[in-house]
Tab-separated table of C-alpha atoms in Angstrom:
chain	number	residue	atom	x	y	z
M	1	ILE	CA	30.143	-44.455	24.185
M	2	TRP	CA	28.932	-43.355	27.626
M	3	LEU	CA	28.655	-39.808	28.980
M	4	PHE	CA	28.109	-38.770	32.582
M	5	ASP	CA	26.820	-35.502	34.041
M	6	HIS	CA	24.862	-34.328	37.167
M	7	ARG	CA	22.842	-31.897	34.886
M	8	PRO	CA	20.636	-32.689	31.919
M	9	ASP	CA	21.420	-29.495	30.154
M	10	ASN	CA	25.211	-30.392	30.551
M	11	LEU	CA	24.784	-33.772	29.274
M	12	LEU	CA	22.680	-32.400	26.052
M	13	THR	CA	25.441	-30.041	25.340
M	14	MET	CA	28.042	-32.675	25.592
M	15	ILE	CA	25.999	-34.958	23.345
M	16	GLN	CA	25.584	-32.134	20.669
M	17	SER	CA	29.163	-31.168	20.753
M	18	LEU	CA	30.237	-34.739	19.994
M	19	THR	CA	27.779	-35.267	17.133
M	20	ASP	CA	29.190	-32.108	15.695
M	21	VAL	CA	32.694	-33.249	15.990
M	22	LEU	CA	31.656	-36.827	14.288
M	23	ALA	CA	29.791	-34.782	11.540
M	24	LEU	CA	33.199	-32.995	10.288
M	25	HIS	CA	34.213	-36.513	9.840
M	26	ARG	CA	31.058	-37.577	7.860
M	27	LEU	CA	29.982	-39.816	10.663
M	28	HIS	CA	26.405	-40.030	11.897
M	29	TRP	CA	24.464	-41.726	14.717
M	30	ARG	CA	22.275	-44.636	13.693
M	31	GLU	CA	18.738	-44.571	14.279
M	32	GLU	CA	17.401	-45.311	17.861
M	33	SER	CA	21.189	-45.914	18.732
M	34	LEU	CA	21.063	-43.074	21.460
M	35	CYS	CA	19.413	-42.966	24.988
M	36	TYR	CA	19.959	-41.360	28.159
M	37	MET	CA	19.040	-42.292	31.768
M	38	ALA	CA	18.468	-39.856	34.679
M	39	SER	CA	18.526	-40.915	38.327
M	40	LYS	CA	15.773	-38.378	39.325
M	41	THR	CA	12.414	-39.879	39.869
M	42	VAL	CA	10.516	-36.983	37.959
M	43	HIS	CA	9.493	-37.711	34.519
M	44	LEU	CA	11.907	-36.221	31.980
M	45	ASP	CA	11.128	-35.528	28.090
M	46	ASN	CA	13.075	-37.066	25.388
M	47	MET	CA	16.093	-34.772	24.243
M	48	SER	CA	16.711	-33.752	20.779
M	49	ILE	CA	19.956	-32.818	19.120
M	50	GLN	CA	20.767	-31.687	15.530
M	51	ASP	CA	22.646	-34.340	13.287
M	52	SER	CA	22.319	-32.721	9.953
M	53	PRO	CA	20.337	-32.715	7.935
M	54	LYS	CA	18.013	-34.340	10.305
M	55	THR	CA	16.933	-34.114	14.033
M	56	LEU	CA	17.298	-37.092	16.356
M	57	SER	CA	15.228	-37.954	19.336
M	58	VAL	CA	17.201	-39.339	22.510
M	59	PRO	CA	14.698	-41.015	24.490
M	60	SER	CA	14.940	-41.327	28.290
M	61	VAL	CA	15.138	-45.189	29.538
M	62	ASP	CA	14.622	-46.560	32.972
M	63	GLY	CA	17.894	-48.963	32.756
M	64	MET	CA	20.999	-49.472	30.373
M	65	LEU	CA	23.614	-51.810	29.918
M	66	VAL	CA	27.074	-50.168	30.801
M	67	LEU	CA	30.451	-52.238	30.592
M	68	GLY	CA	28.578	-55.523	31.144
M	69	THR	CA	26.917	-54.174	34.028
M	70	TRP	CA	23.018	-53.377	34.164
M	71	LEU	CA	22.244	-50.005	35.594
M	72	GLU	CA	18.747	-48.842	36.751
M	73	LYS	CA	17.897	-45.274	37.260
M	74	THR	CA	16.559	-46.007	40.796
M	75	GLY	CA	19.993	-47.386	41.746
M	76	ALA	CA	18.385	-50.873	42.530
M	77	THR	CA	20.801	-53.744	43.101
M	78	ALA	CA	18.209	-56.488	42.304
M	79	PRO	CA	18.265	-55.729	38.333
M	80	SER	CA	22.016	-55.840	38.188
M	81	TYR	CA	22.393	-58.937	40.124
M	82	GLN	CA	19.583	-60.695	37.761
M	83	HIS	CA	21.484	-59.674	35.002
M	84	ARG	CA	24.879	-61.258	35.946
M	85	ALA	CA	23.012	-64.399	37.360
M	86	ALA	CA	21.648	-65.153	33.927
M	87	LYS	CA	25.029	-64.436	32.349
M	88	SER	CA	26.558	-67.202	34.842
M	89	GLU	CA	23.744	-69.398	34.345
M	90	LYS	CA	24.537	-69.381	30.428
M	91	ALA	CA	28.185	-69.785	31.264
M	92	PHE	CA	27.729	-72.899	33.254
M	93	TRP	CA	25.499	-74.782	30.881
M	94	ALA	CA	28.006	-73.664	28.127
M	95	ASP	CA	30.697	-75.579	30.156
M	96	LYS	CA	28.483	-78.439	31.540
M	97	ASP	CA	30.853	-81.006	29.785
M	98	VAL	CA	33.503	-80.613	32.444
M	99	LEU	CA	31.329	-79.381	35.526
M	100	LEU	CA	28.802	-82.107	35.318
M	101	ASN	CA	31.348	-84.737	34.421
M	102	LYS	CA	31.485	-87.316	37.253
M	103	ASN	CA	34.698	-88.747	35.631
M	104	ILE	CA	36.416	-85.480	36.600
M	105	SER	CA	37.597	-85.002	40.156
M	106	LEU	CA	35.364	-82.690	42.188
M	107	ARG	CA	38.173	-80.814	43.036
M	108	VAL	CA	39.002	-79.988	39.496
M	109	ARG	CA	35.415	-79.175	38.757
M	110	PHE	CA	35.227	-76.892	41.781
M	111	HIS	CA	38.488	-75.098	40.580
M	112	ARG	CA	36.664	-74.901	37.089
M	113	TYR	CA	33.731	-73.520	38.485
M	114	ALA	CA	35.469	-70.851	40.763
M	115	GLU	CA	37.624	-69.646	37.838
M	116	ARG	CA	35.047	-69.607	34.815
M	117	ILE	CA	31.612	-69.196	36.352
M	118	VAL	CA	31.866	-67.149	39.783
M	119	PRO	CA	33.760	-64.171	37.938
M	120	ARG	CA	30.885	-64.016	35.507
M	121	LEU	CA	28.634	-63.634	38.155
M	122	LEU	CA	30.667	-61.098	40.088
M	123	HIS	CA	31.335	-58.750	37.383
M	124	GLY	CA	30.605	-55.234	38.674
M	125	CYS	CA	29.632	-56.453	41.987
M	126	GLY	CA	31.556	-53.633	43.814
M	127	SER	CA	28.803	-51.385	42.939
M	128	TRP	CA	26.016	-53.584	44.585
M	129	SER	CA	24.411	-52.513	47.652
M	130	TRP	CA	24.598	-55.021	50.353
M	131	SER	CA	21.726	-56.302	52.034
M	132	GLN	CA	19.592	-59.234	53.399
M	133	ALA	CA	18.024	-59.982	50.275
M	134	LEU	CA	21.348	-59.938	48.244
M	135	CYS	CA	23.077	-62.194	50.622
M	136	GLN	CA	20.141	-64.549	50.367
M	137	ASN	CA	20.178	-64.499	46.654
M	138	LEU	CA	23.828	-65.096	46.306
M	139	CYS	CA	23.588	-68.047	48.644
M	140	VAL	CA	20.592	-69.664	46.730
M	141	TRP	CA	22.578	-69.237	43.519
M	142	GLU	CA	25.404	-70.652	44.909
M	143	GLY	CA	24.000	-73.740	46.387
M	144	LYS	CA	22.005	-74.231	43.067
M	145	MET	CA	25.358	-74.410	41.215
M	146	LEU	CA	27.076	-76.673	43.815
M	147	ARG	CA	24.139	-79.143	44.091
M	148	ARG	CA	24.281	-79.586	40.144
M	149	MET	CA	27.926	-80.536	40.399
M	150	LEU	CA	27.592	-82.763	43.252
M	151	ALA	CA	24.596	-84.494	41.992
M	152	ILE	CA	23.705	-85.995	45.547
M	153	GLY	CA	20.800	-88.654	45.216
M	154	ARG	CA	17.546	-88.730	47.253
M	155	ARG	CA	17.520	-91.281	49.821
M	156	PRO	CA	14.777	-93.655	50.233
M	157	ALA	CA	11.671	-92.242	52.054
M	158	GLU	CA	13.617	-88.636	52.289
M	159	SER	CA	11.268	-85.757	51.852
M	160	GLY	CA	11.987	-83.300	49.098
M	161	LEU	CA	12.906	-80.348	51.604
M	162	SER	CA	15.142	-82.822	53.576
M	163	TRP	CA	17.110	-83.837	50.496
M	164	PHE	CA	17.421	-80.098	49.324
M	165	GLN	CA	18.697	-78.958	52.802
M	166	ARG	CA	21.062	-81.963	52.894
M	167	ALA	CA	22.176	-81.623	49.393
M	168	THR	CA	22.872	-77.854	49.660
M	169	ARG	CA	24.845	-78.103	53.015
M	170	THR	CA	27.025	-80.970	51.843
M	171	ALA	CA	28.080	-79.343	48.552
M	172	LYS	CA	28.750	-76.188	50.271
M	173	GLN	CA	30.608	-77.820	53.086
M	174	LEU	CA	32.817	-79.664	50.409
M	175	TYR	CA	33.394	-76.584	48.675
M	176	TYR	CA	34.439	-74.516	51.508
M	177	ASN	CA	36.702	-77.125	52.996
M	178	MET	CA	38.542	-77.561	49.641
M	179	GLY	CA	39.587	-73.875	50.171
M	180	PHE	CA	37.335	-72.050	48.001
M	181	GLU	CA	35.489	-68.589	49.165
M	182	PRO	CA	31.562	-68.284	49.332
M	183	VAL	CA	30.573	-65.848	46.506
M	184	THR	CA	29.196	-63.746	49.387
M	185	THR	CA	32.562	-63.007	50.796
M	186	LYS	CA	33.828	-62.211	47.315
M	187	VAL	CA	31.152	-59.638	46.801
M	188	LEU	CA	32.005	-58.102	50.152
M	189	LYS	CA	35.640	-58.033	49.459
M	190	GLU	CA	34.819	-55.982	46.025
M	191	ILE	CA	32.760	-53.464	47.979
M	192	HIS	CA	35.637	-53.087	50.380
M	193	LYS	CA	38.163	-52.614	47.358
M	194	MET	CA	35.801	-50.117	45.491
M	195	ALA	CA	35.551	-48.112	48.825
M	196	SER	CA	39.207	-47.989	49.076
M	197	ARG	CA	39.443	-47.017	45.437
M	198	LEU	CA	36.934	-44.235	45.750
M	199	GLN	CA	39.029	-41.958	48.015
M	200	PRO	CA	41.225	-38.950	46.541
M	201	MET	CA	44.617	-39.850	45.232
M	202	PRO	CA	47.420	-38.458	47.454
M	203	SER	CA	49.092	-35.256	45.928
M	204	GLY	CA	51.804	-35.846	43.573
M	205	ARG	CA	50.508	-39.443	42.540
M	206	PHE	CA	48.201	-38.401	39.539
M	207	SER	CA	48.435	-39.919	36.276
M	208	ALA	CA	46.325	-40.723	33.327
M	209	SER	CA	45.549	-44.332	34.905
M	210	THR	CA	44.311	-42.722	37.971
M	211	SER	CA	42.047	-40.244	36.300
M	212	SER	CA	39.089	-42.563	36.317
M	213	VAL	CA	39.557	-43.064	40.207
M	214	LEU	CA	39.339	-39.475	40.780
M	215	LEU	CA	36.418	-38.987	39.036
M	216	LEU	CA	34.725	-41.825	40.873
M	217	ALA	CA	35.956	-40.142	44.249
M	218	ASP	CA	34.248	-37.033	43.387
M	219	ALA	CA	30.929	-38.817	42.152
M	220	ILE	CA	30.595	-40.844	45.393
M	221	ARG	CA	30.952	-37.652	47.553
M	222	TRP	CA	27.776	-35.986	45.518
M	223	LYS	CA	25.239	-37.998	47.760
M	224	ASP	CA	26.441	-40.349	50.044
M	225	THR	CA	24.395	-41.063	53.427
M	226	TRP	CA	27.037	-38.637	55.404
M	227	TRP	CA	26.198	-35.855	53.020
M	228	TRP	CA	22.399	-36.574	53.459
M	229	HIS	CA	22.796	-36.361	57.177
M	230	GLN	CA	24.364	-33.026	56.606
M	231	GLN	CA	21.763	-31.836	54.080
M	232	GLN	CA	18.749	-33.008	56.674
M	233	ALA	CA	20.387	-31.200	59.444
M	234	VAL	CA	20.881	-27.691	57.584
M	235	GLY	CA	17.521	-28.005	55.982
M	236	ARG	CA	15.568	-28.408	59.181
M	237	ILE	CA	17.030	-25.548	60.554
M	238	LEU	CA	17.184	-23.173	57.629
M	239	ASP	CA	14.118	-24.537	55.373
M	240	PRO	CA	11.833	-26.910	57.678
M	241	GLU	CA	9.079	-26.749	54.964
M	242	GLY	CA	11.276	-27.811	52.261
M	243	ALA	CA	10.443	-24.646	50.129
M	244	SER	CA	13.874	-25.008	48.543
M	245	GLY	CA	13.366	-28.418	47.413
M	246	TRP	CA	16.092	-30.033	49.470
M	247	LYS	CA	13.053	-32.531	50.790
M	248	HIS	CA	11.795	-35.177	48.337
M	249	ALA	CA	9.096	-37.968	48.220
M	250	SER	CA	10.064	-41.005	49.998
M	251	GLN	CA	10.524	-44.180	47.665
M	252	PHE	CA	9.079	-47.089	49.803
M	253	GLY	CA	11.495	-50.071	49.840
M	254	SER	CA	14.433	-48.305	48.335
M	255	ARG	CA	15.736	-46.294	51.041
M	256	GLY	CA	16.705	-48.934	53.258
M	257	HIS	CA	19.806	-50.065	51.669
M	258	THR	CA	22.177	-47.461	50.282
M	259	TRP	CA	25.553	-48.526	48.785
M	260	ASP	CA	27.498	-47.335	51.926
M	261	GLY	CA	25.367	-48.803	54.521
M	262	VAL	CA	27.324	-51.805	55.194
M	263	LEU	CA	30.693	-49.479	55.223
M	264	ILE	CA	28.626	-47.219	57.991
M	265	LYS	CA	27.765	-50.299	59.958
M	266	ALA	CA	31.398	-51.303	60.123
M	267	TYR	CA	33.261	-48.106	60.174
M	268	GLY	CA	30.629	-45.237	60.738
M	269	PHE	CA	29.556	-42.128	58.850
M	270	GLU	CA	33.102	-41.070	58.470
M	271	TRP	CA	34.159	-44.553	56.836
M	272	HIS	CA	35.948	-42.608	53.658
M	273	LEU	CA	38.299	-41.009	55.945
M	274	LYS	CA	39.496	-44.257	57.417
M	275	ALA	CA	39.527	-45.693	53.805
M	276	GLN	CA	42.146	-43.038	52.931
M	277	ASN	CA	44.806	-45.228	54.810
M	278	SER	CA	45.439	-48.266	52.718
M	279	ASP	CA	47.149	-50.168	55.445
M	280	LEU	CA	44.511	-49.536	58.156
M	281	TRP	CA	41.678	-49.926	55.625
M	282	SER	CA	43.281	-53.651	54.579
M	283	SER	CA	43.759	-54.770	58.156
M	284	GLY	CA	40.136	-53.889	59.080
M	285	LEU	CA	38.674	-56.296	56.319
M	286	ASP	CA	37.888	-59.375	58.625
M	287	THR	CA	36.090	-56.984	61.053
M	288	PHE	CA	34.196	-55.777	57.942
M	289	LEU	CA	33.234	-58.969	56.756
M	290	ARG	CA	31.609	-60.077	60.397
M	291	GLU	CA	30.145	-56.662	60.483
M	292	ALA	CA	28.682	-57.091	56.925
M	293	TYR	CA	27.250	-60.600	57.621
M	294	SER	CA	25.674	-59.419	60.881
M	295	PHE	CA	24.213	-56.610	58.688
M	296	ALA	CA	22.448	-58.966	56.506
M	297	LYS	CA	21.373	-61.278	59.490
M	298	SER	CA	23.579	-64.137	58.400
M	299	VAL	CA	26.398	-66.101	59.638
M	300	TYR	CA	30.081	-65.236	58.574
M	301	PRO	CA	31.239	-68.468	57.016
M	302	LYS	CA	34.919	-68.271	57.548
M	303	THR	CA	35.307	-71.756	59.191
M	304	GLN	CA	33.681	-74.920	58.631
M	305	GLN	CA	33.388	-77.532	61.794
M	306	LYS	CA	34.178	-81.118	60.550
M	307	ARG	CA	34.720	-84.032	62.819
M	308	GLY	CA	35.107	-81.939	65.989
M	309	ARG	CA	37.821	-79.527	64.515
M	310	CYS	CA	37.842	-76.281	62.872
M	311	GLU	CA	39.168	-76.071	59.093
M	312	SER	CA	39.413	-72.541	57.734
M	313	ALA	CA	37.686	-71.803	54.464
M	314	HIS	CA	40.079	-69.297	53.329
M	315	VAL	CA	43.078	-71.693	52.781
M	316	VAL	CA	45.241	-70.731	49.750
M	317	THR	CA	45.380	-73.711	47.493
M	318	LYS	CA	47.817	-74.214	44.649
M	319	PRO	CA	46.467	-74.216	41.163
M	320	VAL	CA	45.120	-77.455	39.810
M	321	ARG	CA	47.880	-78.643	37.566
M	322	VAL	CA	45.895	-81.354	35.748
M	323	LEU	CA	43.133	-79.134	34.726
M	324	ARG	CA	44.002	-79.044	30.954
M	325	ASP	CA	45.211	-82.701	31.069
M	326	LEU	CA	41.910	-84.219	31.238
M	327	LEU	CA	40.674	-86.517	28.667
M	328	LEU	CA	37.395	-84.403	27.789
M	329	PRO	CA	34.143	-85.796	26.171
M	330	TRP	CA	33.885	-86.325	22.307
M	331	ASN	CA	31.246	-85.591	20.179
M	332	GLU	CA	29.790	-88.159	17.703
M	333	TYR	CA	29.607	-87.098	14.189
M	334	ASP	CA	27.740	-89.012	11.427
M	335	GLN	CA	30.177	-88.252	8.433
M	336	GLU	CA	33.226	-85.988	9.735
M	337	ALA	CA	35.953	-87.490	12.006
M	338	ALA	CA	36.211	-85.536	15.136
M	339	CYS	CA	40.031	-84.330	15.661
M	340	GLU	CA	42.292	-82.939	18.113
M	341	ILE	CA	46.049	-82.245	18.206
M	342	VAL	CA	47.596	-82.037	21.444
M	343	GLY	CA	50.917	-80.600	22.542
M	344	ASP	CA	52.748	-79.479	25.590
M	345	ASN	CA	53.973	-76.178	24.399
M	346	GLU	CA	51.068	-73.694	25.216
M	347	LEU	CA	52.742	-70.969	22.986
M	348	VAL	CA	52.520	-73.106	19.861
M	349	ILE	CA	49.027	-74.355	20.824
M	350	ASN	CA	48.034	-70.559	21.050
M	351	TRP	CA	49.477	-69.815	17.821
M	352	MET	CA	47.323	-72.524	16.147
M	353	ASN	CA	44.166	-71.326	17.918
M	354	GLY	CA	44.673	-67.808	16.962
M	355	ILE	CA	45.236	-66.574	20.588
M	356	ALA	CA	48.618	-65.468	20.271
M	357	VAL	CA	50.542	-63.808	17.473
M	358	VAL	CA	53.321	-65.694	15.702
M	359	THR	CA	56.397	-63.793	16.742
M	360	GLU	CA	59.275	-66.266	15.684
M	361	PRO	CA	60.459	-65.837	12.073
M	362	GLU	CA	60.879	-69.413	11.223
M	363	CYS	CA	57.227	-70.237	12.084
M	364	ARG	CA	55.375	-67.225	10.407
M	365	ARG	CA	54.876	-69.323	7.437
M	366	THR	CA	54.244	-72.849	8.793
M	367	VAL	CA	51.604	-72.011	11.322
M	368	PRO	CA	49.425	-70.179	8.845
M	369	GLN	CA	49.718	-72.768	6.174
M	370	LEU	CA	48.793	-75.581	8.803
M	371	ILE	CA	45.584	-73.437	9.956
M	372	SER	CA	44.568	-73.221	6.055
M	373	GLU	CA	45.142	-76.779	5.621
M	374	ILE	CA	42.704	-77.526	8.696
M	375	SER	CA	40.011	-75.118	7.567
M	376	ASP	CA	40.120	-76.661	3.769
M	377	VAL	CA	39.851	-80.269	5.050
M	378	TRP	CA	37.013	-78.830	7.537
M	379	ARG	CA	34.997	-77.042	4.706
M	380	GLN	CA	34.970	-80.250	2.743
M	381	GLY	CA	33.152	-81.936	5.602
M	382	ASP	CA	36.013	-84.558	6.374
M	383	ILE	CA	36.822	-83.263	10.105
M	384	ALA	CA	35.452	-81.402	12.727
M	385	PRO	CA	36.600	-80.347	16.492
M	386	ARG	CA	36.214	-82.566	19.456
M	387	THR	CA	33.311	-80.835	20.623
M	388	ALA	CA	31.443	-77.987	19.003
M	389	ASP	CA	32.911	-75.349	21.495
M	390	ALA	CA	36.432	-76.744	21.321
M	391	ASP	CA	39.520	-75.517	19.508
M	392	TRP	CA	41.438	-77.684	17.190
M	393	CYS	CA	44.444	-77.789	19.245
M	394	ARG	CA	44.637	-78.478	23.114
M	395	HIS	CA	47.437	-77.715	25.484
M	396	VAL	CA	48.486	-80.653	27.919
M	397	TYR	CA	51.233	-80.893	30.574
M	398	ARG	CA	54.244	-83.231	29.696
M	399	GLU	CA	53.002	-85.924	31.652
M	400	ARG	CA	49.982	-86.475	29.220
M	401	ASN	CA	52.365	-86.180	26.248
M	402	LYS	CA	54.802	-88.939	27.018
M	403	ALA	CA	54.536	-90.801	23.659
M	404	ALA	CA	55.403	-87.740	21.534
M	405	ASP	CA	58.168	-86.747	23.989
M	406	LYS	CA	59.705	-90.181	24.056
M	407	LEU	CA	59.593	-90.339	19.690
M	408	ALA	CA	61.523	-86.876	19.926
M	409	ASN	CA	64.238	-88.270	22.278
M	410	ASP	CA	64.708	-91.487	20.534
M	411	ALA	CA	65.529	-89.353	17.444
M	412	MET	CA	68.363	-87.622	19.427
M	413	ASP	CA	69.501	-90.559	21.289
M	414	ASN	CA	69.602	-92.990	18.185
M	415	GLY	CA	70.966	-90.300	15.604
M	416	TYR	CA	68.558	-91.052	13.027
M	417	SER	CA	64.748	-90.662	12.157
M	418	CYS	CA	62.023	-93.455	11.425
M	419	ALA	CA	58.251	-93.432	10.907
M	420	TRP	CA	55.601	-96.093	11.062
M	421	ALA	CA	51.840	-96.261	9.678
M	422	SER	CA	49.385	-99.146	10.563
M	423	HIS	CA	48.237	-101.043	7.423
M	424	GLU	CA	45.749	-103.040	9.264
M	425	HIS	CA	43.008	-100.540	9.517
M	426	HIS	CA	42.129	-98.801	6.451
M	427	CYS	CA	38.386	-97.710	7.424
M	428	LYS	CA	37.816	-94.149	8.447
M	429	MET	CA	38.274	-93.319	11.933
M	430	HIS	CA	35.532	-91.222	13.297
M	431	LYS	CA	37.793	-90.189	16.363
M	432	LEU	CA	41.453	-89.222	15.794
M	433	CYS	CA	44.035	-87.560	18.277
M	434	ALA	CA	47.530	-86.533	17.442
M	435	HIS	CA	50.126	-85.702	19.949
M	436	PHE	CA	53.545	-83.972	18.974
M	437	ASP	CA	56.523	-82.789	20.663
M	438	GLY	CA	59.885	-81.085	19.698
M	439	GLY	CA	63.214	-80.137	21.497
M	440	LYS	CA	66.780	-79.416	21.343
M	441	ARG	CA	69.979	-80.623	23.185
M	442	GLY	CA	72.491	-77.759	23.317
M	443	ASP	CA	74.178	-77.129	19.789
M	444	LEU	CA	74.420	-80.872	19.061
M	445	ALA	CA	70.927	-82.074	17.928
M	446	ALA	CA	67.311	-81.154	17.634
M	447	SER	CA	64.109	-83.373	16.881
M	448	CYS	CA	60.681	-83.887	16.936
M	449	GLY	CA	58.281	-86.438	17.415
M	450	TRP	CA	54.342	-87.215	16.702
M	451	HIS	CA	52.069	-89.773	17.536
M	452	LEU	CA	48.383	-90.460	16.090
M	453	GLN	CA	45.616	-92.561	17.475
M	454	GLY	CA	42.384	-93.419	16.324
M	455	GLN	CA	39.309	-94.752	18.232
M	456	THR	CA	37.683	-97.972	17.258
M	457	GLY	CA	34.845	-98.256	19.708
M	458	TYR	CA	34.149	-99.181	23.463
M	459	ASP	CA	34.590	-101.865	25.373
M	460	GLU	CA	32.158	-103.906	27.838
M	461	LYS	CA	32.385	-101.310	30.530
M	462	GLY	CA	31.840	-98.470	27.895
M	463	LYS	CA	35.651	-97.266	28.025
M	464	ALA	CA	36.717	-95.843	24.689
M	465	LEU	CA	39.301	-98.129	22.545
M	466	TRP	CA	42.318	-96.269	21.055
M	467	ILE	CA	44.772	-97.794	18.753
M	468	THR	CA	48.145	-96.385	17.299
M	469	LEU	CA	47.682	-95.514	13.625
M	470	ALA	CA	50.773	-93.888	13.110
M	471	TRP	CA	53.913	-92.261	14.607
M	472	GLY	CA	57.265	-90.343	13.560
M	473	SER	CA	60.450	-89.723	14.984
M	474	TYR	CA	62.542	-87.290	12.932
M	475	LEU	CA	66.234	-85.746	13.612
M	476	LEU	CA	66.376	-82.333	12.608
M	477	ASP	CA	69.047	-79.943	11.516
M	478	ALA	CA	71.353	-78.866	14.534
M	479	SER	CA	70.776	-75.447	13.576
M	480	THR	CA	66.908	-75.524	14.253
M	481	THR	CA	66.033	-73.463	17.469
M	482	THR	CA	64.008	-75.228	20.248
M	483	VAL	CA	60.929	-73.002	19.414
M	484	ALA	CA	61.078	-74.087	15.653
M	485	ALA	CA	61.542	-77.721	16.679
M	486	GLU	CA	57.876	-77.942	18.114
M	487	PRO	CA	56.194	-76.539	14.867
M	488	SER	CA	58.113	-79.119	13.047
M	489	GLY	CA	56.272	-82.062	15.140
M	490	LEU	CA	53.168	-80.119	14.734
M	491	GLN	CA	53.236	-80.120	10.791
M	492	GLU	CA	53.858	-83.979	10.639
M	493	ALA	CA	50.912	-84.437	13.265
M	494	VAL	CA	48.502	-82.332	11.393
M	495	ARG	CA	49.220	-83.729	7.913
M	496	ALA	CA	48.867	-87.277	9.249
M	497	THR	CA	45.556	-86.436	10.908
M	498	LEU	CA	44.137	-84.832	7.697
M	499	SER	CA	45.491	-87.723	5.548
M	500	TRP	CA	43.854	-90.393	7.685
M	501	ALA	CA	40.716	-88.285	8.117
M	502	LYS	CA	40.039	-88.315	4.343
M	503	GLN	CA	40.567	-92.224	4.006
M	504	GLY	CA	37.525	-94.286	3.639
């Protein structure tokens, strides 16, 4: 719970009122669970509230985490950026099996980085104050991440500084030329978007969903730069000595970069008047970006020069469709068999991974039963996921599920069911991968197919050797729905995998 007010006494009243309401429901605050932060530079004592039968102290802090964003009482951007940079660093190493895998194309890895890592850094960046230091920090962060992914080697007799500059320049050029935006541009777009959202809503458009926007619009008008210039102008005339307290001590190093400083650079002091016109505001984005990079004494990286011609770095690219079809790394376990169930129906896969709720009546019993069977065998120590952070089931596109798709079609084409299992490999497999599929043709026939493979080792080049252990092609009742046909194949694939995992 976060409470905001512009006066400490009002904030204390709000906390006490909330405490009294919770007490009516026999709810009380935990010890040391409350704190408050004031933007004023003067020292403020701890607050005290009555939470019967005891009195709780609410300490004053210099910073706090609010909805994933670190806020400092001084309003500094650096701590917030450092907090998000640490989060993105952790996310990068958690996904290193893909991002640093040279067997995966660079475009796919760049797409993964832009989709999973960059958003971790940019969470809440619309509130950052744009400056030369922030621009440099973002460029350094992006260069570090891209160099890791590209892994450019050092040339003979090349100095460390030359290698560092060449690797960073090459990595960024490849990234931009593939159509991905720099993080600096993404941050500026979020600031630009935030400025438009802070404007009052036109009359007649108020709703519950816009109430937070109205509150932010009021907050930003409290003490923006234009307000402060008006305050100074009036104060110097009516109270030049500052007896009323309108003057305050200067904070060296913190007054050079206000949040709306970059907006003033691009639009002037009355930028908020222009932001009220959404069409005009959107059309001025390119000009804003140019002025913002000039404000930070940097070069606007809109285009990249390559082989004498200009290529835009803001090309809209199609989603990388093969992202989930990749053969990802496998862990080597001592006792357990690393298992993975693969299918081309994303809804069924989400059911098995607990991401989506099972809504089909025909599948409400089958899916929980299969999850329970996998859990039981896992607890016995016979199986484990493909990697420590992987799900049991993985979605792929149809092109990567051809074997199971062909088996399902064969059952409908031939009009009968069949199955096969290998009798030559009775030893326990340490890596098992099962594919399943199901389908229906009009009102005539429905079928499912599954295909189980096991890894026997590696060839001379280190490539994994997989063999077929079993497969099945089953004709289902004609009344079976298309959605129910997929779990039928899934059920056979799971049970065949678990049976083979417990052998040996």
